[in-house]
mmCIF file of C-alpha atoms in Angstrom:
data_model
loop_
_atom_site.group_PDB
_atom_site.id
_atom_site.type_symbol
_atom_site.label_atom_id
_atom_site.label_comp_id
_atom_site.label_asym_id
_atom_site.label_seq_id
_atom_site.Cartn_x
_atom_site.Cartn_y
_atom_site.Cartn_z
ATOM 1 C CA UNK X 1 0.224 0.144 0.013
ATOM 2 C CA UNK X 2 0.825 3.655 -0.688
ATOM 3 C CA UNK X 3 1.587 6.500 2.171
ATOM 4 C CA UNK X 4 -1.443 8.371 2.222
ATOM 5 C CA UNK X 5 -0.548 11.578 0.183
ATOM 6 C CA UNK X 6 -3.346 14.263 -0.786
ATOM 7 C CA UNK X 7 -4.155 11.925 -4.127
ATOM 8 C CA UNK X 8 -4.462 9.250 -1.890
ATOM 9 C CA UNK X 9 -7.837 9.657 -0.079
ATOM 10 C CA UNK X 10 -9.142 5.962 -0.198
ATOM 11 C CA UNK X 11 -8.545 3.423 2.830
ATOM 12 C CA UNK X 12 -8.172 0.823 -0.275
ATOM 13 C CA UNK X 13 -5.510 2.964 -1.908
ATOM 14 C CA UNK X 14 -3.040 3.583 0.889
ATOM 15 C CA UNK X 15 -1.649 2.234 4.200
ATOM 16 C CA UNK X 16 -4.641 1.617 6.830
ATOM 17 C CA UNK X 17 -2.574 3.505 9.596
ATOM 18 C CA UNK X 18 -1.596 5.921 7.707
ATOM 19 C CA UNK X 19 -5.087 6.570 6.297
ATOM 20 C CA UNK X 20 -6.415 6.580 9.837
ATOM 21 C CA UNK X 21 -4.101 8.996 11.129
ATOM 22 C CA UNK X 22 -4.950 11.830 8.107
ATOM 23 C CA UNK X 23 -8.279 11.372 7.920
ATOM 24 C CA UNK X 24 -9.435 10.022 11.567
ATOM 25 C CA UNK X 25 -7.115 11.173 13.404
ATOM 26 C CA UNK X 26 -6.112 8.215 15.241
ATOM 27 C CA UNK X 27 -2.441 7.669 15.340
ATOM 28 C CA UNK X 28 -2.858 4.113 17.183
ATOM 29 C CA UNK X 29 -5.743 1.848 15.766
ATOM 30 C CA UNK X 30 -6.380 0.314 19.442
ATOM 31 C CA UNK X 31 -9.980 1.099 20.119
ATOM 32 C CA UNK X 32 -11.641 0.921 23.490
ATOM 33 C CA UNK X 33 -7.911 1.445 24.812
ATOM 34 C CA UNK X 34 -6.951 -0.533 27.946
ATOM 35 C CA UNK X 35 -10.598 -0.912 29.053
ATOM 36 C CA UNK X 36 -11.541 -2.731 26.156
ATOM 37 C CA UNK X 37 -7.703 -5.009 26.109
ATOM 38 C CA UNK X 38 -8.592 -5.902 29.905
ATOM 39 C CA UNK X 39 -12.011 -6.795 29.497
ATOM 40 C CA UNK X 40 -10.950 -9.229 26.456
ATOM 41 C CA UNK X 41 -8.276 -10.418 28.458
ATOM 42 C CA UNK X 42 -10.686 -11.363 31.316
ATOM 43 C CA UNK X 43 -12.664 -13.955 28.992
ATOM 44 C CA UNK X 44 -9.278 -15.909 28.936
ATOM 45 C CA UNK X 45 -7.640 -18.188 31.103
ATOM 46 C CA UNK X 46 -4.272 -16.764 31.397
ATOM 47 C CA UNK X 47 -1.619 -16.468 34.309
ATOM 48 C CA UNK X 48 2.412 -16.801 34.738
ATOM 49 C CA UNK X 49 2.379 -20.382 32.994
ATOM 50 C CA UNK X 50 0.646 -19.489 29.684
ATOM 51 C CA UNK X 51 1.808 -18.953 26.403
ATOM 52 C CA UNK X 52 0.032 -16.124 24.719
ATOM 53 C CA UNK X 53 -0.048 -15.139 20.853
ATOM 54 C CA UNK X 54 -1.072 -11.887 20.224
ATOM 55 C CA UNK X 55 -1.841 -11.456 16.552
ATOM 56 C CA UNK X 56 -1.669 -8.352 14.844
ATOM 57 C CA UNK X 57 0.625 -6.820 17.282
ATOM 58 C CA UNK X 58 1.284 -3.366 15.669
ATOM 59 C CA UNK X 59 4.320 -1.841 18.180
ATOM 60 C CA UNK X 60 3.691 -4.189 20.993
ATOM 61 C CA UNK X 61 1.630 -2.063 23.603
ATOM 62 C CA UNK X 62 -1.165 -4.641 24.648
ATOM 63 C CA UNK X 63 1.548 -7.407 24.451
ATOM 64 C CA UNK X 64 3.615 -5.592 27.120
ATOM 65 C CA UNK X 65 0.464 -4.983 29.075
ATOM 66 C CA UNK X 66 -0.270 -8.752 28.765
ATOM 67 C CA UNK X 67 3.172 -9.804 30.144
ATOM 68 C CA UNK X 68 2.958 -7.147 32.799
ATOM 69 C CA UNK X 69 -0.080 -8.159 33.841
ATOM 70 C CA UNK X 70 -0.229 -11.947 33.933
ATOM 71 C CA UNK X 71 3.749 -12.470 33.912
ATOM 72 C CA UNK X 72 3.184 -14.931 31.160
ATOM 73 C CA UNK X 73 5.128 -15.230 27.880
ATOM 74 C CA UNK X 74 3.882 -13.602 24.981
ATOM 75 C CA UNK X 75 4.483 -13.968 21.331
ATOM 76 C CA UNK X 76 3.591 -11.062 19.194
ATOM 77 C CA UNK X 77 3.227 -10.905 15.631
ATOM 78 C CA UNK X 78 2.559 -8.395 13.076
ATOM 79 C CA UNK X 79 2.810 -8.724 8.920
ATOM 80 C CA UNK X 80 4.629 -5.428 8.870
ATOM 81 C CA UNK X 81 8.219 -5.650 9.652
ATOM 82 C CA UNK X 82 8.520 -1.871 10.474
ATOM 83 C CA UNK X 83 6.390 -2.188 13.331
ATOM 84 C CA UNK X 84 7.838 -5.392 14.267
ATOM 85 C CA UNK X 85 11.338 -3.419 14.104
ATOM 86 C CA UNK X 86 9.316 -0.601 16.344
ATOM 87 C CA UNK X 87 8.142 -3.161 18.726
ATOM 88 C CA UNK X 88 11.614 -4.512 19.475
ATOM 89 C CA UNK X 89 13.448 -1.082 19.689
ATOM 90 C CA UNK X 90 9.958 -0.276 22.320
ATOM 91 C CA UNK X 91 10.854 -3.714 23.750
ATOM 92 C CA UNK X 92 14.415 -2.382 24.752
ATOM 93 C CA UNK X 93 13.256 0.222 27.067
ATOM 94 C CA UNK X 94 10.848 -2.075 29.226
ATOM 95 C CA UNK X 95 11.258 -4.351 32.065
ATOM 96 C CA UNK X 96 8.800 -7.224 30.835
ATOM 97 C CA UNK X 97 10.623 -7.117 27.516
ATOM 98 C CA UNK X 98 12.274 -10.380 27.817
ATOM 99 C CA UNK X 99 8.429 -11.902 28.548
ATOM 100 C CA UNK X 100 7.627 -10.653 25.002
ATOM 101 C CA UNK X 101 9.081 -12.072 21.631
ATOM 102 C CA UNK X 102 8.250 -10.218 18.376
ATOM 103 C CA UNK X 103 7.773 -12.266 14.586
ATOM 104 C CA UNK X 104 6.679 -10.947 11.794
ATOM 105 C CA UNK X 105 4.142 -13.001 9.921
ATOM 106 C CA UNK X 106 1.157 -13.415 8.377
ATOM 107 C CA UNK X 107 -1.846 -14.296 10.992
ATOM 108 C CA UNK X 108 -3.700 -15.845 8.148
ATOM 109 C CA UNK X 109 -1.036 -18.778 8.258
ATOM 110 C CA UNK X 110 0.734 -18.717 11.353
ATOM 111 C CA UNK X 111 3.725 -20.657 11.404
ATOM 112 C CA UNK X 112 2.818 -22.442 14.866
ATOM 113 C CA UNK X 113 2.068 -26.308 15.372
ATOM 114 C CA UNK X 114 -1.762 -26.494 16.664
ATOM 115 C CA UNK X 115 -2.346 -25.242 19.681
ATOM 116 C CA UNK X 116 1.051 -23.751 20.135
ATOM 117 C CA UNK X 117 -0.334 -21.219 22.443
ATOM 118 C CA UNK X 118 -2.828 -21.415 25.985
ATOM 119 C CA UNK X 119 -4.328 -18.210 24.458
ATOM 120 C CA UNK X 120 -4.919 -16.164 21.299
ATOM 121 C CA UNK X 121 -5.576 -12.683 21.614
ATOM 122 C CA UNK X 122 -6.186 -10.047 18.726
ATOM 123 C CA UNK X 123 -7.628 -6.641 19.159
ATOM 124 C CA UNK X 124 -8.956 -4.917 16.107
ATOM 125 C CA UNK X 125 -6.971 -7.051 13.465
ATOM 126 C CA UNK X 126 -10.412 -8.336 12.052
ATOM 127 C CA UNK X 127 -11.153 -4.961 10.357
ATOM 128 C CA UNK X 128 -7.876 -5.167 8.439
ATOM 129 C CA UNK X 129 -8.116 -8.591 6.761
ATOM 130 C CA UNK X 130 -10.504 -9.654 4.110
ATOM 131 C CA UNK X 131 -10.805 -13.309 5.229
ATOM 132 C CA UNK X 132 -11.883 -12.966 8.462
ATOM 133 C CA UNK X 133 -13.153 -16.312 9.265
ATOM 134 C CA UNK X 134 -9.334 -17.555 7.908
ATOM 135 C CA UNK X 135 -7.960 -15.385 10.733
ATOM 136 C CA UNK X 136 -10.386 -16.467 13.384
ATOM 137 C CA UNK X 137 -9.766 -20.231 12.132
ATOM 138 C CA UNK X 138 -5.741 -19.858 12.515
ATOM 139 C CA UNK X 139 -6.465 -18.192 15.954
ATOM 140 C CA UNK X 140 -8.269 -21.077 17.241
ATOM 141 C CA UNK X 141 -6.161 -23.523 16.174
ATOM 142 C CA UNK X 142 -2.956 -22.433 17.359
ATOM 143 C CA UNK X 143 -4.617 -20.947 20.493
ATOM 144 C CA UNK X 144 -7.174 -24.221 21.061
ATOM 145 C CA UNK X 145 -10.394 -22.707 22.046
ATOM 146 C CA UNK X 146 -9.016 -20.444 24.390
ATOM 147 C CA UNK X 147 -9.621 -17.105 21.777
ATOM 148 C CA UNK X 148 -10.678 -13.849 22.202
ATOM 149 C CA UNK X 149 -10.734 -11.103 19.295
ATOM 150 C CA UNK X 150 -12.628 -7.732 18.417
ATOM 151 C CA UNK X 151 -13.313 -6.294 15.391
#
């Protein structure tokens, strides 16, 4: 996708994050903030022994939050190498960073074995993908049945 220039006024023609920043005024795609994140997490059975995958994690804000709140290990994935690079940079500035591993991969084809994680979390990812059913199937496949997502 192209950067959002003056000629680019459609979400279908430019990067979603640039579009949201320029036309909606959202520099972070995190609807509901941490209130929504905590409500989502409360639905899952996560504790300090859990392995959690956080899908479409962007800069890692929620992944760090999960690691801090539960003391568990989090694998945070995003399709954007630039966002993962920024998340890794931010990880160097946080105490709980060693509990969070960032990987570039596609939520539609997760490179993990079935039931590799105790829980799968995704917040605001479904609005970004065309095949929502496939994205949910992949999250369920790697996170067993302990999956929570918001659009």
